[in-house]
Coordinates of C-alpha atoms in Angstrom, one line a residue:
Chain A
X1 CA 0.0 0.0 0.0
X2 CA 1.7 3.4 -1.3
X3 CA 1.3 6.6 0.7
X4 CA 3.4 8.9 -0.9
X5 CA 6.6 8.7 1.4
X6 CA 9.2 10.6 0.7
X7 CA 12.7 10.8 1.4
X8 CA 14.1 14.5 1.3
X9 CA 18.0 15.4 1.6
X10 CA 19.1 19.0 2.4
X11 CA 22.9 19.7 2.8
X12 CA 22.7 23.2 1.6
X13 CA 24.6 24.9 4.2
X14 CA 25.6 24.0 8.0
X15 CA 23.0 21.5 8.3
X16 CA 23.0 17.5 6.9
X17 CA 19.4 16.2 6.7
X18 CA 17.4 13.7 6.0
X19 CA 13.7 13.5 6.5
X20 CA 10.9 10.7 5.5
X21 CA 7.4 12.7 4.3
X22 CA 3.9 11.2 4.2
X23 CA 1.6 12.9 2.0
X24 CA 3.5 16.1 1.7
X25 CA 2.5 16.9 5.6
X26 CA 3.1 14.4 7.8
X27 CA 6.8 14.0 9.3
X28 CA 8.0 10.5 10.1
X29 CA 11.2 11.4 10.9
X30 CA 13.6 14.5 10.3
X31 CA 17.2 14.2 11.3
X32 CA 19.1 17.1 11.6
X33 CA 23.0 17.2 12.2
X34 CA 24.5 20.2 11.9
X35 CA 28.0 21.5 12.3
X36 CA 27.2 24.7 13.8
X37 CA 29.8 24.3 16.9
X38 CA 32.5 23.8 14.3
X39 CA 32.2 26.9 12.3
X40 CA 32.2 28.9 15.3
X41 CA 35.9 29.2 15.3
X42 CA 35.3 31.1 12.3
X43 CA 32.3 32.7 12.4
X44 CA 30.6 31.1 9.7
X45 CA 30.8 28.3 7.4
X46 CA 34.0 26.8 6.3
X47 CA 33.3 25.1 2.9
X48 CA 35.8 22.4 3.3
X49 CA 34.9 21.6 6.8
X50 CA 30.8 21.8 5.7
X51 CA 31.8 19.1 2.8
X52 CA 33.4 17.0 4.8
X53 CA 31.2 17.0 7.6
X54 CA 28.6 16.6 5.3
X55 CA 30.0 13.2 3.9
X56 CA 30.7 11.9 7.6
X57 CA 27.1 12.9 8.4
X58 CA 24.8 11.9 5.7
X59 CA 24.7 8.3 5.8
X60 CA 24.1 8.3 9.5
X61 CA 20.9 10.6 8.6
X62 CA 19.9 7.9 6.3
X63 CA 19.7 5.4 8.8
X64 CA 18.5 7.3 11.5
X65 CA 15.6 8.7 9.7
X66 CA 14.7 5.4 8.2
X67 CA 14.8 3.4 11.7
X68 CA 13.0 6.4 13.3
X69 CA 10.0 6.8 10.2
X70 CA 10.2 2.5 11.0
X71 CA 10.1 2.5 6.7
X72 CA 12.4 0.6 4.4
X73 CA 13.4 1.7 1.3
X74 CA 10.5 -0.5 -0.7
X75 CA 8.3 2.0 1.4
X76 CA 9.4 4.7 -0.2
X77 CA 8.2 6.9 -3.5
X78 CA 10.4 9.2 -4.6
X79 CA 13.8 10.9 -3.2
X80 CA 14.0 14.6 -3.3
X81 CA 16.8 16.8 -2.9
X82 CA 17.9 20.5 -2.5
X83 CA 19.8 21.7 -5.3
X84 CA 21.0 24.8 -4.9
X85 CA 21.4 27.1 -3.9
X86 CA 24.1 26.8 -1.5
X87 CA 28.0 25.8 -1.2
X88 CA 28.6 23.9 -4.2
X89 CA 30.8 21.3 -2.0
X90 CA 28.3 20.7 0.4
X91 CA 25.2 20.6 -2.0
X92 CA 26.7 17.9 -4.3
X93 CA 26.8 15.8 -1.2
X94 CA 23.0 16.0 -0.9
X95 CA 22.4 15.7 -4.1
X96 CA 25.0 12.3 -4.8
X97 CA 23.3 10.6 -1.9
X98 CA 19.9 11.4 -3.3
X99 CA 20.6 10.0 -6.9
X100 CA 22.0 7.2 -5.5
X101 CA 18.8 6.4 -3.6
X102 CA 17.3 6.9 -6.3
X103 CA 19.3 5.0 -8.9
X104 CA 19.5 1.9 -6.5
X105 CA 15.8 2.0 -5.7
X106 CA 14.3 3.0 -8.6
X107 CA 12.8 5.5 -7.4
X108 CA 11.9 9.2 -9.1
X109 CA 14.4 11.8 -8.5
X110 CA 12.6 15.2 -7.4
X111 CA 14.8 18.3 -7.7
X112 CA 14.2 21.3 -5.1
X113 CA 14.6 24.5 -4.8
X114 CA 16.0 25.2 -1.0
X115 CA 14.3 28.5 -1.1
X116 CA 11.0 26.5 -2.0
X117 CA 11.9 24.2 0.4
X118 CA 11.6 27.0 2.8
X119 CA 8.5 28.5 1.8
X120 CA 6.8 25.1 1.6
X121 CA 7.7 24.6 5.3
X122 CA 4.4 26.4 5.8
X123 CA 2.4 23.5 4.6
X124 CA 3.0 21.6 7.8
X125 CA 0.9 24.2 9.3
X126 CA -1.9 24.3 6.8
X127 CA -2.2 23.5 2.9
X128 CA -1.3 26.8 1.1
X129 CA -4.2 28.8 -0.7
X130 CA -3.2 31.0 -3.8
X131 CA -2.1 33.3 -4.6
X132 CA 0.3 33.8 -2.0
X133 CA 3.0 35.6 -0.8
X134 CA 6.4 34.5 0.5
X135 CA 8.9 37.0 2.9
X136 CA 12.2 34.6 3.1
X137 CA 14.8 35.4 5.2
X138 CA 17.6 33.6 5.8
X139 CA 21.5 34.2 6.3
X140 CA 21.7 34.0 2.6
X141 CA 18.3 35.4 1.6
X142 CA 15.7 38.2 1.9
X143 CA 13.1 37.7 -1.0
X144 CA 9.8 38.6 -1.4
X145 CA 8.0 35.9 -3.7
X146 CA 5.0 35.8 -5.4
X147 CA 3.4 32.4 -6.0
X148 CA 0.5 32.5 -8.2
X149 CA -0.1 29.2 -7.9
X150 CA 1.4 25.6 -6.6
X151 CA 5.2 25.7 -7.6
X152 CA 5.4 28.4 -9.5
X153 CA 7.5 31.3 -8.1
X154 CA 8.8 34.7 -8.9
X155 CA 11.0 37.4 -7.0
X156 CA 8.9 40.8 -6.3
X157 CA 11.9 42.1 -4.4
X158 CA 15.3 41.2 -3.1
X159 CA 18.4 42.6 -1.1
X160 CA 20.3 44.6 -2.9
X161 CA 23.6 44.1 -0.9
X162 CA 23.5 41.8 2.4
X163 CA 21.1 39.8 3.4
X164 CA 19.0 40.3 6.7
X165 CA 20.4 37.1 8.2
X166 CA 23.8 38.4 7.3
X167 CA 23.5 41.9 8.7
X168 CA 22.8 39.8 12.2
X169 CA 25.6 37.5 11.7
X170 CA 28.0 40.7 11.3
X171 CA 26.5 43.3 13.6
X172 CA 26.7 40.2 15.9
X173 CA 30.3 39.4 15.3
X174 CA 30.9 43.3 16.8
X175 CA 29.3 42.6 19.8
X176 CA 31.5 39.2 20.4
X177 CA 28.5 37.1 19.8
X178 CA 29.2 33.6 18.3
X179 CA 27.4 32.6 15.1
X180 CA 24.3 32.7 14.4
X181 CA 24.0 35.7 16.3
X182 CA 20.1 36.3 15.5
X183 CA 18.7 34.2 18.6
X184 CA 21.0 35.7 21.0
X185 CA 20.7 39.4 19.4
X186 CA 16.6 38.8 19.3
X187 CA 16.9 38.2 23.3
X188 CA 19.0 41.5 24.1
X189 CA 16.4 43.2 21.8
X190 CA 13.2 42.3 23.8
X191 CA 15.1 43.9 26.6
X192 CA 16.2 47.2 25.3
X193 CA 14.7 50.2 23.3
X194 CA 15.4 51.9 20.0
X195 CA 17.7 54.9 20.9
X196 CA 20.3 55.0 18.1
X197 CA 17.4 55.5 15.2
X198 CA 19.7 53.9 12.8
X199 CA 18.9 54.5 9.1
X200 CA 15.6 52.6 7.6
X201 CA 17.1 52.3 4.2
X202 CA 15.4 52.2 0.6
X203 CA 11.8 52.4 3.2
X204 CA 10.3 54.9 1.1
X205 CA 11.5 53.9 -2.5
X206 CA 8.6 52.4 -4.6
X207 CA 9.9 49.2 -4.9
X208 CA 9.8 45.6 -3.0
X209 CA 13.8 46.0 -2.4
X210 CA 15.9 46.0 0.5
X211 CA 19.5 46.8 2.0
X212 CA 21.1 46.1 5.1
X213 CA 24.9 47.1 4.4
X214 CA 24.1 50.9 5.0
X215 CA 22.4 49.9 8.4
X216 CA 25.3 47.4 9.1
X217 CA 28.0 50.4 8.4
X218 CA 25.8 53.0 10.9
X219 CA 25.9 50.1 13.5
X220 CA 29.9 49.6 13.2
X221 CA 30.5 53.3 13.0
X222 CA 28.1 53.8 16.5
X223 CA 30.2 50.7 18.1
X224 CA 33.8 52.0 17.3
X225 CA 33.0 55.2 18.0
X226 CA 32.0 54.8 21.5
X227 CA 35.4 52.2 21.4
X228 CA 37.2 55.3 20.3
X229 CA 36.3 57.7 22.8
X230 CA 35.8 54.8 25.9
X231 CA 32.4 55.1 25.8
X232 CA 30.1 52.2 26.9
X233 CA 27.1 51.2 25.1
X234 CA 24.4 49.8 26.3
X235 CA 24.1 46.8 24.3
X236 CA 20.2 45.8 24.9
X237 CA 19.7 49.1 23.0
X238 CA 22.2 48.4 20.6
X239 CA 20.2 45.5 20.1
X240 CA 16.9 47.1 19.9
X241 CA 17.8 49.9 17.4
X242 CA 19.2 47.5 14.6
X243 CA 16.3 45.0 14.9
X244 CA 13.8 47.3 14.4
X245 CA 15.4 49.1 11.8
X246 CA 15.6 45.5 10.2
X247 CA 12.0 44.7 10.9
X248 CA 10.9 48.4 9.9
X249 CA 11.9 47.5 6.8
X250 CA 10.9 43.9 6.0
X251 CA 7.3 44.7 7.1
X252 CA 6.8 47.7 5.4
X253 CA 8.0 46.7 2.2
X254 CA 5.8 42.8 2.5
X255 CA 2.5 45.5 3.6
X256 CA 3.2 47.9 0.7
X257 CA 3.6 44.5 -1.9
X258 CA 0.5 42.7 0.2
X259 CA -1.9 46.2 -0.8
X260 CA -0.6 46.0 -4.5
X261 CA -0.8 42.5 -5.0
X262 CA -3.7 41.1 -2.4
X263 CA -2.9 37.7 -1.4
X264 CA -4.8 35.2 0.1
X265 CA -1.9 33.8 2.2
X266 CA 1.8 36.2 3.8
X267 CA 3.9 33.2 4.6
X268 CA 6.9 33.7 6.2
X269 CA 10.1 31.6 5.9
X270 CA 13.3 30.9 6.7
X271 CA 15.7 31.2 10.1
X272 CA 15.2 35.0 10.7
X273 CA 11.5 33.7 10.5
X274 CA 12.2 32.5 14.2
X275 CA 12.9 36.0 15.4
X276 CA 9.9 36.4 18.0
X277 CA 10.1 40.6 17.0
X278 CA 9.3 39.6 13.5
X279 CA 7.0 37.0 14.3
X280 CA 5.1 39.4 16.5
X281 CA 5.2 42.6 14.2
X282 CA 4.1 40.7 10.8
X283 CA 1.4 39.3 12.9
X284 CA -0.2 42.6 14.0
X285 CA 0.1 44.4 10.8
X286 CA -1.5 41.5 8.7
X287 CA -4.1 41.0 11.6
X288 CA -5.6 44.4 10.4
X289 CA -5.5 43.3 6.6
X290 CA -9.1 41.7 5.8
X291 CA -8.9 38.9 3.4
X292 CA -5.0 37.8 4.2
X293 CA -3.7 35.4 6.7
X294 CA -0.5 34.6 8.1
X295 CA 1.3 31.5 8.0
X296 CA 4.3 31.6 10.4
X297 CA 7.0 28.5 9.4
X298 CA 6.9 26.2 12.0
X299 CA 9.8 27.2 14.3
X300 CA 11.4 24.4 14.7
X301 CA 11.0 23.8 10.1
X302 CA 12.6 27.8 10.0
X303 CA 16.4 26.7 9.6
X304 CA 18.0 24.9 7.3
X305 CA 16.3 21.0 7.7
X306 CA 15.1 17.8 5.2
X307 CA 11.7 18.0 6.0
X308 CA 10.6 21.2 3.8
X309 CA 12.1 19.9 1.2
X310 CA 10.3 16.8 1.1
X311 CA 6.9 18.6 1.5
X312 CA 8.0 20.9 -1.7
X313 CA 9.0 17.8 -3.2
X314 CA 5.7 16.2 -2.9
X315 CA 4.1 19.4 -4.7
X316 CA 6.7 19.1 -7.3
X317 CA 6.1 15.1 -7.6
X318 CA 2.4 15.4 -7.8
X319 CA 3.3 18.0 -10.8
X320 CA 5.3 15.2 -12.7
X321 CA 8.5 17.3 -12.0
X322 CA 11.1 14.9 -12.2
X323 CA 15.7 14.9 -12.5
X324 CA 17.6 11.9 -14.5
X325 CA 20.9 10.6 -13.0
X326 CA 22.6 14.4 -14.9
X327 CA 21.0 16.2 -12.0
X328 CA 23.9 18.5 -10.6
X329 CA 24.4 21.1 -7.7
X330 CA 23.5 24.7 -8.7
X331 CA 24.8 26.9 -6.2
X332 CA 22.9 30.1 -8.2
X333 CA 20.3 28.7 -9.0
X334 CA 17.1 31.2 -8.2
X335 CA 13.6 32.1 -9.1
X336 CA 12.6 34.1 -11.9
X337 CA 12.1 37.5 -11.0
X338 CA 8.4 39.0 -11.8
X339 CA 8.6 41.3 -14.9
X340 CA 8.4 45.2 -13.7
X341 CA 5.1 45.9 -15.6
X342 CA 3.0 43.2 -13.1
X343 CA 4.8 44.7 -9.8
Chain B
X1 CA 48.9 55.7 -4.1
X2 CA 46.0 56.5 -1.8
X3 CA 42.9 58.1 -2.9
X4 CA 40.4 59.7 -0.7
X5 CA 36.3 59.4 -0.9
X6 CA 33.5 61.1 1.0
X7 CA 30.8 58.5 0.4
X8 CA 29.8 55.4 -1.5
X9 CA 28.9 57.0 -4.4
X10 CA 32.8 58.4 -5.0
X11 CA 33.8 54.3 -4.5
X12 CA 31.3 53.4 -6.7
X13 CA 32.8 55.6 -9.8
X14 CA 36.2 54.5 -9.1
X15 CA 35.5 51.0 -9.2
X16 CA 33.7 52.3 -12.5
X17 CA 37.0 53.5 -14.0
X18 CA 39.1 50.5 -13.0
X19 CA 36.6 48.2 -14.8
X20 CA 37.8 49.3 -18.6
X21 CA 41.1 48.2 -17.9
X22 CA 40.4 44.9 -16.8
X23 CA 41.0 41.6 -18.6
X24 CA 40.1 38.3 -18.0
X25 CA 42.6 36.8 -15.3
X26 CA 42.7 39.6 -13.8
X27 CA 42.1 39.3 -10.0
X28 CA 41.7 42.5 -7.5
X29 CA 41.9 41.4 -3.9
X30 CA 39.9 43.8 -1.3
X31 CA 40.9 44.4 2.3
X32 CA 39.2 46.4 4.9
X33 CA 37.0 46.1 8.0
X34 CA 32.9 44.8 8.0
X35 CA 31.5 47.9 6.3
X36 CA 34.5 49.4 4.7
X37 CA 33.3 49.7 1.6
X38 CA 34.3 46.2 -0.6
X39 CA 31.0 45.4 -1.9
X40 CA 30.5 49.0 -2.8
X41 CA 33.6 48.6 -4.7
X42 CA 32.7 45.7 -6.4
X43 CA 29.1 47.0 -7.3
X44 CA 31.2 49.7 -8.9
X45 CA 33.5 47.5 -10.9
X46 CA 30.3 45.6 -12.0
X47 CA 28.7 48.9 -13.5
X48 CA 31.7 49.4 -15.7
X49 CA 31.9 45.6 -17.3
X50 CA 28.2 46.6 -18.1
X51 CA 26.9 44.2 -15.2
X52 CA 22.8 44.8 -14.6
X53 CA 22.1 42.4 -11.8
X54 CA 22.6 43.6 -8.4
X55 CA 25.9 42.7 -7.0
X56 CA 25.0 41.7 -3.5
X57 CA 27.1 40.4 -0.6
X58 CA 29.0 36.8 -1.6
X59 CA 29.8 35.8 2.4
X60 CA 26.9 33.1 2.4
X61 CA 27.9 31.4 -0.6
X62 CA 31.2 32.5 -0.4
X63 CA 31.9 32.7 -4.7
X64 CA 28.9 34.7 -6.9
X65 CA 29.2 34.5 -10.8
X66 CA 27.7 37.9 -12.8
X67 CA 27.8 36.7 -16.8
X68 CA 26.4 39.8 -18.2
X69 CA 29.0 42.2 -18.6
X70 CA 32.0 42.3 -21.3
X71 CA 33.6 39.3 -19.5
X72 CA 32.4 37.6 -16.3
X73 CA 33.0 39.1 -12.9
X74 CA 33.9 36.2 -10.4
X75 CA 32.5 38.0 -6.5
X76 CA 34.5 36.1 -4.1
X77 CA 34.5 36.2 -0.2
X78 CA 36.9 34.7 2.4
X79 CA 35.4 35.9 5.1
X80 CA 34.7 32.4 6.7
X81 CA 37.7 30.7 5.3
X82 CA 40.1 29.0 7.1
X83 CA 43.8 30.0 5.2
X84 CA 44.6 27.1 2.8
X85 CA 40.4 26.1 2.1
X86 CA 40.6 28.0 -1.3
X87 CA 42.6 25.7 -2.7
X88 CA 39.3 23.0 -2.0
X89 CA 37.0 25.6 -3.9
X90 CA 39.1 25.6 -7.0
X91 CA 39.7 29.3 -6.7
X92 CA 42.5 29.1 -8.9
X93 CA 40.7 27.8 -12.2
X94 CA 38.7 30.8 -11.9
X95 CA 42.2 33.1 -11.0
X96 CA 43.0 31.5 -14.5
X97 CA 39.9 31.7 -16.0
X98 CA 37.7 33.6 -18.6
X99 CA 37.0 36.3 -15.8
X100 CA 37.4 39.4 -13.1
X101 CA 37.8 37.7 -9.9
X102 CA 37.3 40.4 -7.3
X103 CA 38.5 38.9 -3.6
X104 CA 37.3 40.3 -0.5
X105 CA 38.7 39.1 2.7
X106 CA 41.8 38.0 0.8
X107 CA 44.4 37.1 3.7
X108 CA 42.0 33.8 4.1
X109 CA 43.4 33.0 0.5
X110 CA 47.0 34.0 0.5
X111 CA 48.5 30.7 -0.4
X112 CA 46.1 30.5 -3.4
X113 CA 46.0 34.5 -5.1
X114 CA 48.8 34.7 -8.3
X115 CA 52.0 36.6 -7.8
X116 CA 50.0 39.6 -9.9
X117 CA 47.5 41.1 -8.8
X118 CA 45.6 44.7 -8.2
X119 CA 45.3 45.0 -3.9
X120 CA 43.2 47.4 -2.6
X121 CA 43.3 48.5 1.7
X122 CA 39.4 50.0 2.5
X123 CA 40.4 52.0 5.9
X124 CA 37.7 54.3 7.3
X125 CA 38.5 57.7 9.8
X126 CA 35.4 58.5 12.1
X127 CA 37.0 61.7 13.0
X128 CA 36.5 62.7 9.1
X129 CA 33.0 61.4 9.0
X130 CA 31.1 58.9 8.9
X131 CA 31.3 57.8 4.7
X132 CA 34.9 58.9 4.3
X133 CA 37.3 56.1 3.2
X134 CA 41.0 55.8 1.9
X135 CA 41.6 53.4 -0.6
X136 CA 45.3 52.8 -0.8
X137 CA 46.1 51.0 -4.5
X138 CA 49.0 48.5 -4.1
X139 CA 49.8 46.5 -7.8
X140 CA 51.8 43.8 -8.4
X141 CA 53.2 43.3 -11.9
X142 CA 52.9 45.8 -15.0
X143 CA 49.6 44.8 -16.0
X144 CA 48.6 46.3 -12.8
X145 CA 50.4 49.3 -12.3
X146 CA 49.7 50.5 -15.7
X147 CA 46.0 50.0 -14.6
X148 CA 46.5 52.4 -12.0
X149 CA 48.2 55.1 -13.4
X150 CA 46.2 55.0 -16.9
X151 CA 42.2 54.8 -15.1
X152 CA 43.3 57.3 -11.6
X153 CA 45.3 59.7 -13.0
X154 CA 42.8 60.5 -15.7
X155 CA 40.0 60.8 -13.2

């Protein structure tokens, strides 16, 4: 008896998983190692170390998430696997391991996009109603997507220099916060209040854009400033002022897209979709919107993990979207972007 | 040689004027603090190849590829290599390939850079302002310093 299991692979970034998918909603298992703890050292992700760990990683994920799902590989339907984009090293790991399952098993081979992955992540909530909007933001990402129906997706606005994810990471790295720094700088935030009124840049432009790097320079210059002249900051504040310059932005820009383009569904995706000031902000603003409804990833799905990617795998299986044996890592790859006269 | 800017704008241009010189091979390597001003740079070098995407920010995928200019411009960031992990990336074939490669962070990739190459030191000066930078020029090998004095001195 079939019931559309999946197995999903996602070695993207920091994390190795591997997650078993019933119906495109259910999660049997999804195993998540990451290598977090070994970047730290650096501040960020070592490409060698990632492809390595990756390789030590991914076959332990196998098993683990098979024993845990209790399937066996005549169980399963079809593998699917994130692309790109990513590291090239540590994507083709995914991505060998999932043709492999594939080719031994005979099973399909489903190709996903990790950004799709991400935005999919929502349909563990609820199924997704169209058309719908998209605000992903990740350590790599900050993209506005409209989706005018299932699988189909296309950039309404992007960063234009760092991404929002990043802008944590560095402002963090100033502050002598490990990597990722967003949980930790989210915390500090809820405690202090927005004195420095750093710049809200490209807010007022008529376009779904954003940039970070001008808000990321005014927070460096404040910090060494006060380094230069021995004067001690209070950090909570520090804290305060940069997130909700960052969230200043990202909501006004999704609200000014959402009253152009009315949607039945705002989802939001990826790790800075755990920040609790987001969360709590995007929630109030679309609560006075009639007619749209938010769909928060599930924080635990908002990083990097296998289990996404199987539920936008399923879509993409039901669609008859399918990879041969050729299928290769893509470390570019990214939506098309919607042509300027439909923004 | 050392040139002075006032804001991003003034960076932008003379990545701008750098850009007609270049050839494929050719690899700039940028150094300077978080927010110094090497993206900027870069977005500048970008507009003069005839580049229309947005150059963004390489750290999370650590190499970016823009194909739309006169030749390709090869975005490259170090900042979370460990020294000696370039060589695992294959930085090298694209050192030697059919392209710009412009290097931020570039003492994470010492072993790996060519003997020639264009390196440019991003330092800021609070006490001048907020958006004023140096950007001290440092070229190894003709190629290079003919690049120099040709695209700055006519500015």
């Amino acid at each position: 008896m079939k019931q559309n299991l999946i197995m999903s692979f996602e070695s993207s970034c920091d994390e190795t998983s591997v997650a078993i998918i019933k119906n495109g909603n259910k999660i049997l298992s999804n195993v998540v190692a990451t290598q977090i703890k070994s970047h730290q050292r650096f501040g960020g992700v070592v490409p060698e170390v990632a492809s390595r760990h990756h390789i030590e990683e991914i076959t332990f994920c196998i098993r683990d998430a098979m024993k845990q799902a209790n399937v066996t590989y005549d169980d399963l339907d079809a593998v699917a696997v994130t692309y790109g984009p990513g590291l090239v090293g540590a994507l083709l790991i995914g991505v060998t391991a999932a043709k492999t399952v594939a080719w031994a098993h005979h099973l399909p081979l489903i190709p996903v996009n990790h950004l799709a992955g991400h935005i999919y992540a929502a349909r563990f909530i609820k199924p997704i109603v169209f058309p719908a909007l998209a605000l992903v933001v990740s350590g790599g990402h900050t993209e506005l997507v409209w989706m005018p129906k299932e699988g189909e997706f296309k950039i309404m606005g992007e960063t234009r220099d760092d991404a929002a994810g990043e802008a944590y990471d560095k402002i963090g790295r100033v502050l002598g916060i490990n990597y990722p720094a967003g949980p930790d700088v989210d915390k500090m935030a809820a405690k202090g209040h927005d004195t420095f009124h750093f710049p809200r840049a490209m807010d007022n432009d008529d376009n779904y854009d954003f940039s970070f790097s001008g808000l990321k320079s005014a927070f460096i210059n404040t910090v060494h400033h006060a380094h230069q002249v021995h004067k001690k900051l209070n950090h909570d504040d520090l804290a305060t002022s940069f997130q909700d310059a960052v969230i200043d932005v990202l909501v006004d820009k999704t609200m000014r897209a959402l009253k152009k383009h009315p949607v039945k569904q705002l989802i939001l995706a990826g790790g800075v979709a755990a920040n609790h000031g987001l969360r709590s902000r995007l929630e109030k603003q679309v609560d006075q919107l009639s007619g749209t409804e938010l769909i928060k990833a599930p924080l635990k799905l908002c990083g990097d993990n296998a289990a996404m990617i199987g539920a936008a795998g399923y879509i993409f299986y039901k669609e008859g979207i399918k990879a041969d044996a050729s299928l290769n890592a893509d470390p570019g790859l990214e939506f098309d972007w919607l042509p300027n006269e439909a923004k | 040689m050392k040139l002075e800017v006032n804001n991003s704008k003034e960076t932008i241009g003379i990545g701008k004027s750098i850009a007609k010189y270049l050839k494929p091979g050719d690899v700039i390597v940028l150094d300077g603090d978080l927010g110094a001003g090497k993206t900027t740079f870069t977005k500048g070098i970008a507009k003069g190849l005839g580049i229309k995407r947005y150059v963004v920010s390489p750290t999370f995928t650590i190499i970016k590829e823009y194909k739309d200019g006169r030749i390709p411009l090869y975005h490259m960031d170090a900042y979370r290599l460990d020294d000696g992990s370039g060589a695992d990336l294959g930085l090298d074939e694209y050192f030697d390939g059919d392209g710009v490669s412009v290097v931020e962070w570039s003492r994470y990739v010492k072993s790996e850079l060519p003997a020639q190459h264009l390196q440019i030191i991003f330092k800021r000066d609070d006490l001048k302002g907020e958006n004023y930078r140096t950007l001290e020029f440092n070229p190894v090998g003709d190629h290079f310093k003919k690049m120099i004095s040709e695209s700055l001195n006519q500015k």
